[in-house]
mmCIF file of N, CA and C in Angstrom:
data_model
loop_
_atom_site.group_PDB
_atom_site.id
_atom_site.type_symbol
_atom_site.label_atom_id
_atom_site.label_comp_id
_atom_site.label_asym_id
_atom_site.label_seq_id
_atom_site.Cartn_x
_atom_site.Cartn_y
_atom_site.Cartn_z
ATOM 1 N N MET A 102 93.967 5.327 58.155
ATOM 2 C CA MET A 102 93.136 6.433 57.704
ATOM 3 C C MET A 102 93.959 7.429 56.875
ATOM 4 N N SER A 103 95.149 7.730 57.300
ATOM 5 C CA SER A 103 95.970 8.670 56.542
ATOM 6 C C SER A 103 96.348 8.088 55.171
ATOM 7 N N PHE A 104 96.452 6.777 55.109
ATOM 8 C CA PHE A 104 96.750 6.137 53.835
ATOM 9 C C PHE A 104 95.621 6.372 52.839
ATOM 10 N N ASP A 105 94.381 6.358 53.303
ATOM 11 C CA ASP A 105 93.235 6.616 52.427
ATOM 12 C C ASP A 105 93.272 8.037 51.876
ATOM 13 N N ILE A 106 93.646 8.978 52.713
ATOM 14 C CA ILE A 106 93.715 10.375 52.269
ATOM 15 C C ILE A 106 94.800 10.518 51.194
ATOM 16 N N ILE A 107 95.951 9.923 51.448
ATOM 17 C CA ILE A 107 97.047 9.994 50.474
ATOM 18 C C ILE A 107 96.646 9.294 49.178
ATOM 19 N N GLN A 108 95.998 8.161 49.296
ATOM 20 C CA GLN A 108 95.585 7.409 48.120
ATOM 21 C C GLN A 108 94.568 8.201 47.296
ATOM 22 N N ASN A 109 93.745 8.982 47.944
ATOM 23 C CA ASN A 109 92.761 9.794 47.223
ATOM 24 C C ASN A 109 93.395 11.047 46.621
ATOM 25 N N LEU A 110 94.460 11.525 47.217
ATOM 26 C CA LEU A 110 95.104 12.743 46.719
ATOM 27 C C LEU A 110 95.988 12.485 45.500
ATOM 28 N N ILE A 111 96.563 11.306 45.417
ATOM 29 C CA ILE A 111 97.519 11.016 44.340
ATOM 30 C C ILE A 111 96.902 11.202 42.951
ATOM 31 N N PRO A 112 95.728 10.658 42.657
ATOM 32 C CA PRO A 112 95.176 10.886 41.309
ATOM 33 C C PRO A 112 94.919 12.364 41.016
ATOM 34 N N SER A 113 94.470 13.088 42.016
ATOM 35 C CA SER A 113 94.212 14.512 41.807
ATOM 36 C C SER A 113 95.514 15.268 41.543
ATOM 37 N N LEU A 114 96.529 14.962 42.327
ATOM 38 C CA LEU A 114 97.819 15.633 42.134
ATOM 39 C C LEU A 114 98.432 15.264 40.786
ATOM 40 N N LEU A 115 98.303 14.013 40.405
ATOM 41 C CA LEU A 115 98.845 13.588 39.112
ATOM 42 C C LEU A 115 98.118 14.265 37.955
ATOM 43 N N SER A 116 96.816 14.349 38.054
ATOM 44 C CA SER A 116 96.077 14.989 36.965
ATOM 45 C C SER A 116 96.416 16.477 36.885
ATOM 46 N N ASP A 117 96.586 17.132 38.044
ATOM 47 C CA ASP A 117 96.989 18.542 38.033
ATOM 48 C C ASP A 117 98.378 18.705 37.427
ATOM 49 N N LEU A 118 99.270 17.799 37.775
ATOM 50 C CA LEU A 118 100.628 17.861 37.240
ATOM 51 C C LEU A 118 100.624 17.656 35.726
ATOM 52 N N ILE A 119 99.858 16.702 35.267
ATOM 53 C CA ILE A 119 99.775 16.434 33.828
ATOM 54 C C ILE A 119 99.171 17.622 33.092
ATOM 55 N N LEU A 120 98.127 18.209 33.661
ATOM 56 C CA LEU A 120 97.518 19.375 33.019
ATOM 57 C C LEU A 120 98.482 20.553 32.973
ATOM 58 N N ASP A 121 99.242 20.745 34.043
ATOM 59 C CA ASP A 121 100.234 21.824 34.049
ATOM 60 C C ASP A 121 101.316 21.582 33.000
ATOM 61 N N LEU A 122 101.756 20.341 32.886
ATOM 62 C CA LEU A 122 102.775 20.026 31.881
ATOM 63 C C LEU A 122 102.254 20.271 30.471
ATOM 64 N N ILE A 123 101.034 19.846 30.219
ATOM 65 C CA ILE A 123 100.446 20.054 28.892
ATOM 66 C C ILE A 123 100.306 21.544 28.613
ATOM 67 N N HIS A 124 99.868 22.274 29.619
ATOM 68 C CA HIS A 124 99.686 23.722 29.443
ATOM 69 C C HIS A 124 101.013 24.407 29.159
ATOM 70 N N ASP A 125 102.081 23.934 29.785
ATOM 71 C CA ASP A 125 103.398 24.524 29.550
ATOM 72 C C ASP A 125 103.991 24.092 28.209
ATOM 73 N N LEU A 126 103.631 22.907 27.742
ATOM 74 C CA LEU A 126 104.223 22.398 26.507
ATOM 75 C C LEU A 126 103.528 22.899 25.248
ATOM 76 N N ILE A 127 102.284 23.314 25.356
ATOM 77 C CA ILE A 127 101.540 23.723 24.161
ATOM 78 C C ILE A 127 102.239 24.860 23.409
ATOM 79 N N PRO A 128 102.669 25.944 24.073
ATOM 80 C CA PRO A 128 103.362 26.996 23.305
ATOM 81 C C PRO A 128 104.641 26.492 22.635
ATOM 82 N N ASP A 129 105.379 25.611 23.324
ATOM 83 C CA ASP A 129 106.603 25.078 22.720
ATOM 84 C C ASP A 129 106.285 24.237 21.490
ATOM 85 N N LEU A 130 105.248 23.432 21.589
ATOM 86 C CA LEU A 130 104.869 22.614 20.435
ATOM 87 C C LEU A 130 104.401 23.487 19.278
ATOM 88 N N LEU A 131 103.691 24.558 19.589
ATOM 89 C CA LEU A 131 103.247 25.454 18.525
ATOM 90 C C LEU A 131 104.433 26.136 17.861
ATOM 91 N N ASN A 132 105.449 26.466 18.645
ATOM 92 C CA ASN A 132 106.639 27.089 18.068
ATOM 93 C C ASN A 132 107.413 26.109 17.199
ATOM 94 N N VAL A 133 107.448 24.850 17.604
ATOM 95 C CA VAL A 133 108.190 23.851 16.832
ATOM 96 C C VAL A 133 107.537 23.640 15.472
ATOM 97 N N PHE A 134 106.212 23.562 15.449
ATOM 98 C CA PHE A 134 105.514 23.263 14.205
ATOM 99 C C PHE A 134 104.974 24.515 13.527
ATOM 100 N N HIS A 135 105.458 25.670 13.935
ATOM 101 C CA HIS A 135 104.929 26.922 13.390
ATOM 102 C C HIS A 135 105.385 27.113 11.950
ATOM 103 N N LEU A 136 104.439 27.326 11.095
ATOM 104 C CA LEU A 136 104.739 27.666 9.712
ATOM 105 C C LEU A 136 104.552 29.164 9.549
ATOM 106 N N PRO A 137 105.359 29.815 8.752
ATOM 107 C CA PRO A 137 105.202 31.265 8.602
ATOM 108 C C PRO A 137 103.829 31.605 8.050
ATOM 109 N N ASP A 138 103.224 32.572 8.656
ATOM 110 C CA ASP A 138 101.891 33.001 8.243
ATOM 111 C C ASP A 138 102.051 34.011 7.118
ATOM 112 N N SER A 139 101.561 33.682 5.948
ATOM 113 C CA SER A 139 101.746 34.562 4.795
ATOM 114 C C SER A 139 100.992 35.869 4.965
ATOM 115 N N ARG A 140 99.968 35.883 5.804
ATOM 116 C CA ARG A 140 99.215 37.126 6.002
ATOM 117 C C ARG A 140 100.008 38.135 6.812
ATOM 118 N N SER A 141 100.952 37.666 7.647
ATOM 119 C CA SER A 141 101.690 38.592 8.493
ATOM 120 C C SER A 141 102.886 39.205 7.765
ATOM 121 N N GLU A 142 103.334 38.574 6.693
ATOM 122 C CA GLU A 142 104.482 39.094 5.960
ATOM 123 C C GLU A 142 104.010 40.074 4.890
ATOM 124 N N PRO A 143 104.739 41.151 4.702
ATOM 125 C CA PRO A 143 104.327 42.084 3.643
ATOM 126 C C PRO A 143 104.479 41.436 2.273
ATOM 127 N N ARG A 144 103.498 41.645 1.454
ATOM 128 C CA ARG A 144 103.547 41.064 0.108
ATOM 129 C C ARG A 144 104.402 41.955 -0.785
ATOM 130 N N PRO A 145 105.310 41.361 -1.543
ATOM 131 C CA PRO A 145 106.125 42.192 -2.440
ATOM 132 C C PRO A 145 105.258 42.749 -3.566
ATOM 133 N N ASP A 146 105.590 43.948 -3.960
ATOM 134 C CA ASP A 146 104.849 44.577 -5.048
ATOM 135 C C ASP A 146 105.250 43.895 -6.352
ATOM 136 N N SER A 147 104.269 43.513 -7.140
ATOM 137 C CA SER A 147 104.580 42.788 -8.372
ATOM 138 C C SER A 147 105.062 43.729 -9.475
ATOM 139 N N ARG A 148 104.778 45.014 -9.353
ATOM 140 C CA ARG A 148 105.227 45.958 -10.382
ATOM 141 C C ARG A 148 106.684 46.329 -10.143
ATOM 142 N N PRO A 149 107.473 46.400 -11.198
ATOM 143 C CA PRO A 149 108.871 46.818 -11.003
ATOM 144 C C PRO A 149 108.936 48.311 -10.684
ATOM 145 N N GLU A 150 109.942 48.669 -9.911
ATOM 146 C CA GLU A 150 110.102 50.088 -9.580
ATOM 147 C C GLU A 150 110.611 50.830 -10.810
ATOM 148 N N PRO A 151 110.077 52.016 -11.061
ATOM 149 C CA PRO A 151 110.592 52.780 -12.209
ATOM 150 C C PRO A 151 112.003 53.278 -11.917
ATOM 151 N N ARG A 152 112.813 53.253 -12.969
ATOM 152 C CA ARG A 152 114.165 53.775 -12.797
ATOM 153 C C ARG A 152 114.092 55.295 -12.710
ATOM 154 N N PRO A 153 114.987 55.909 -11.963
ATOM 155 C CA PRO A 153 114.907 57.369 -11.814
ATOM 156 C C PRO A 153 115.094 58.124 -13.129
ATOM 157 N N ASP A 154 115.831 57.562 -14.091
ATOM 158 C CA ASP A 154 116.066 58.284 -15.345
ATOM 159 C C ASP A 154 115.016 57.955 -16.404
ATOM 160 N N SER A 155 114.086 57.095 -16.087
ATOM 161 C CA SER A 155 113.095 56.735 -17.107
ATOM 162 C C SER A 155 111.962 57.753 -17.116
ATOM 163 N N ARG A 156 111.527 58.081 -18.340
ATOM 164 C CA ARG A 156 110.399 58.998 -18.503
ATOM 165 C C ARG A 156 109.316 58.271 -19.267
ATOM 166 N N PRO A 157 108.091 58.667 -19.071
ATOM 167 C CA PRO A 157 107.037 57.992 -19.833
ATOM 168 C C PRO A 157 107.250 58.206 -21.330
ATOM 169 N N ALA A 158 106.903 57.211 -22.081
ATOM 170 C CA ALA A 158 107.078 57.293 -23.534
ATOM 171 C C ALA A 158 106.137 58.351 -24.093
ATOM 172 N N THR A 159 106.684 59.184 -24.958
ATOM 173 C CA THR A 159 105.860 60.217 -25.604
ATOM 174 C C THR A 159 105.784 59.907 -27.089
ATOM 175 N N ARG A 160 104.652 60.189 -27.651
ATOM 176 C CA ARG A 160 104.467 59.928 -29.076
ATOM 177 C C ARG A 160 104.902 61.163 -29.856
ATOM 178 N N LEU A 161 105.759 60.928 -30.815
ATOM 179 C CA LEU A 161 106.225 62.045 -31.630
ATOM 180 C C LEU A 161 105.407 62.085 -32.911
ATOM 181 N N ASP A 162 104.735 63.200 -33.117
ATOM 182 C CA ASP A 162 103.957 63.358 -34.352
ATOM 183 C C ASP A 162 104.868 63.921 -35.439
ATOM 184 N N PRO A 163 104.846 63.339 -36.671
ATOM 185 C CA PRO A 163 105.704 63.866 -37.757
ATOM 186 C C PRO A 163 105.171 65.172 -38.322
#
């Protein structure tokens, strides 16, 4: 009789163990295959920074 109980428990314990392993491995797998998310990185400004000594061009009338 005790053998029947053990035999019935083994599949349940194995499935719980497998589910726990998968649950623990998912974050690691995501970290391994993680590609940088372009939305999280600041986008560089495409305009060049003005130099401190530069002034806007002025039109000289003759």
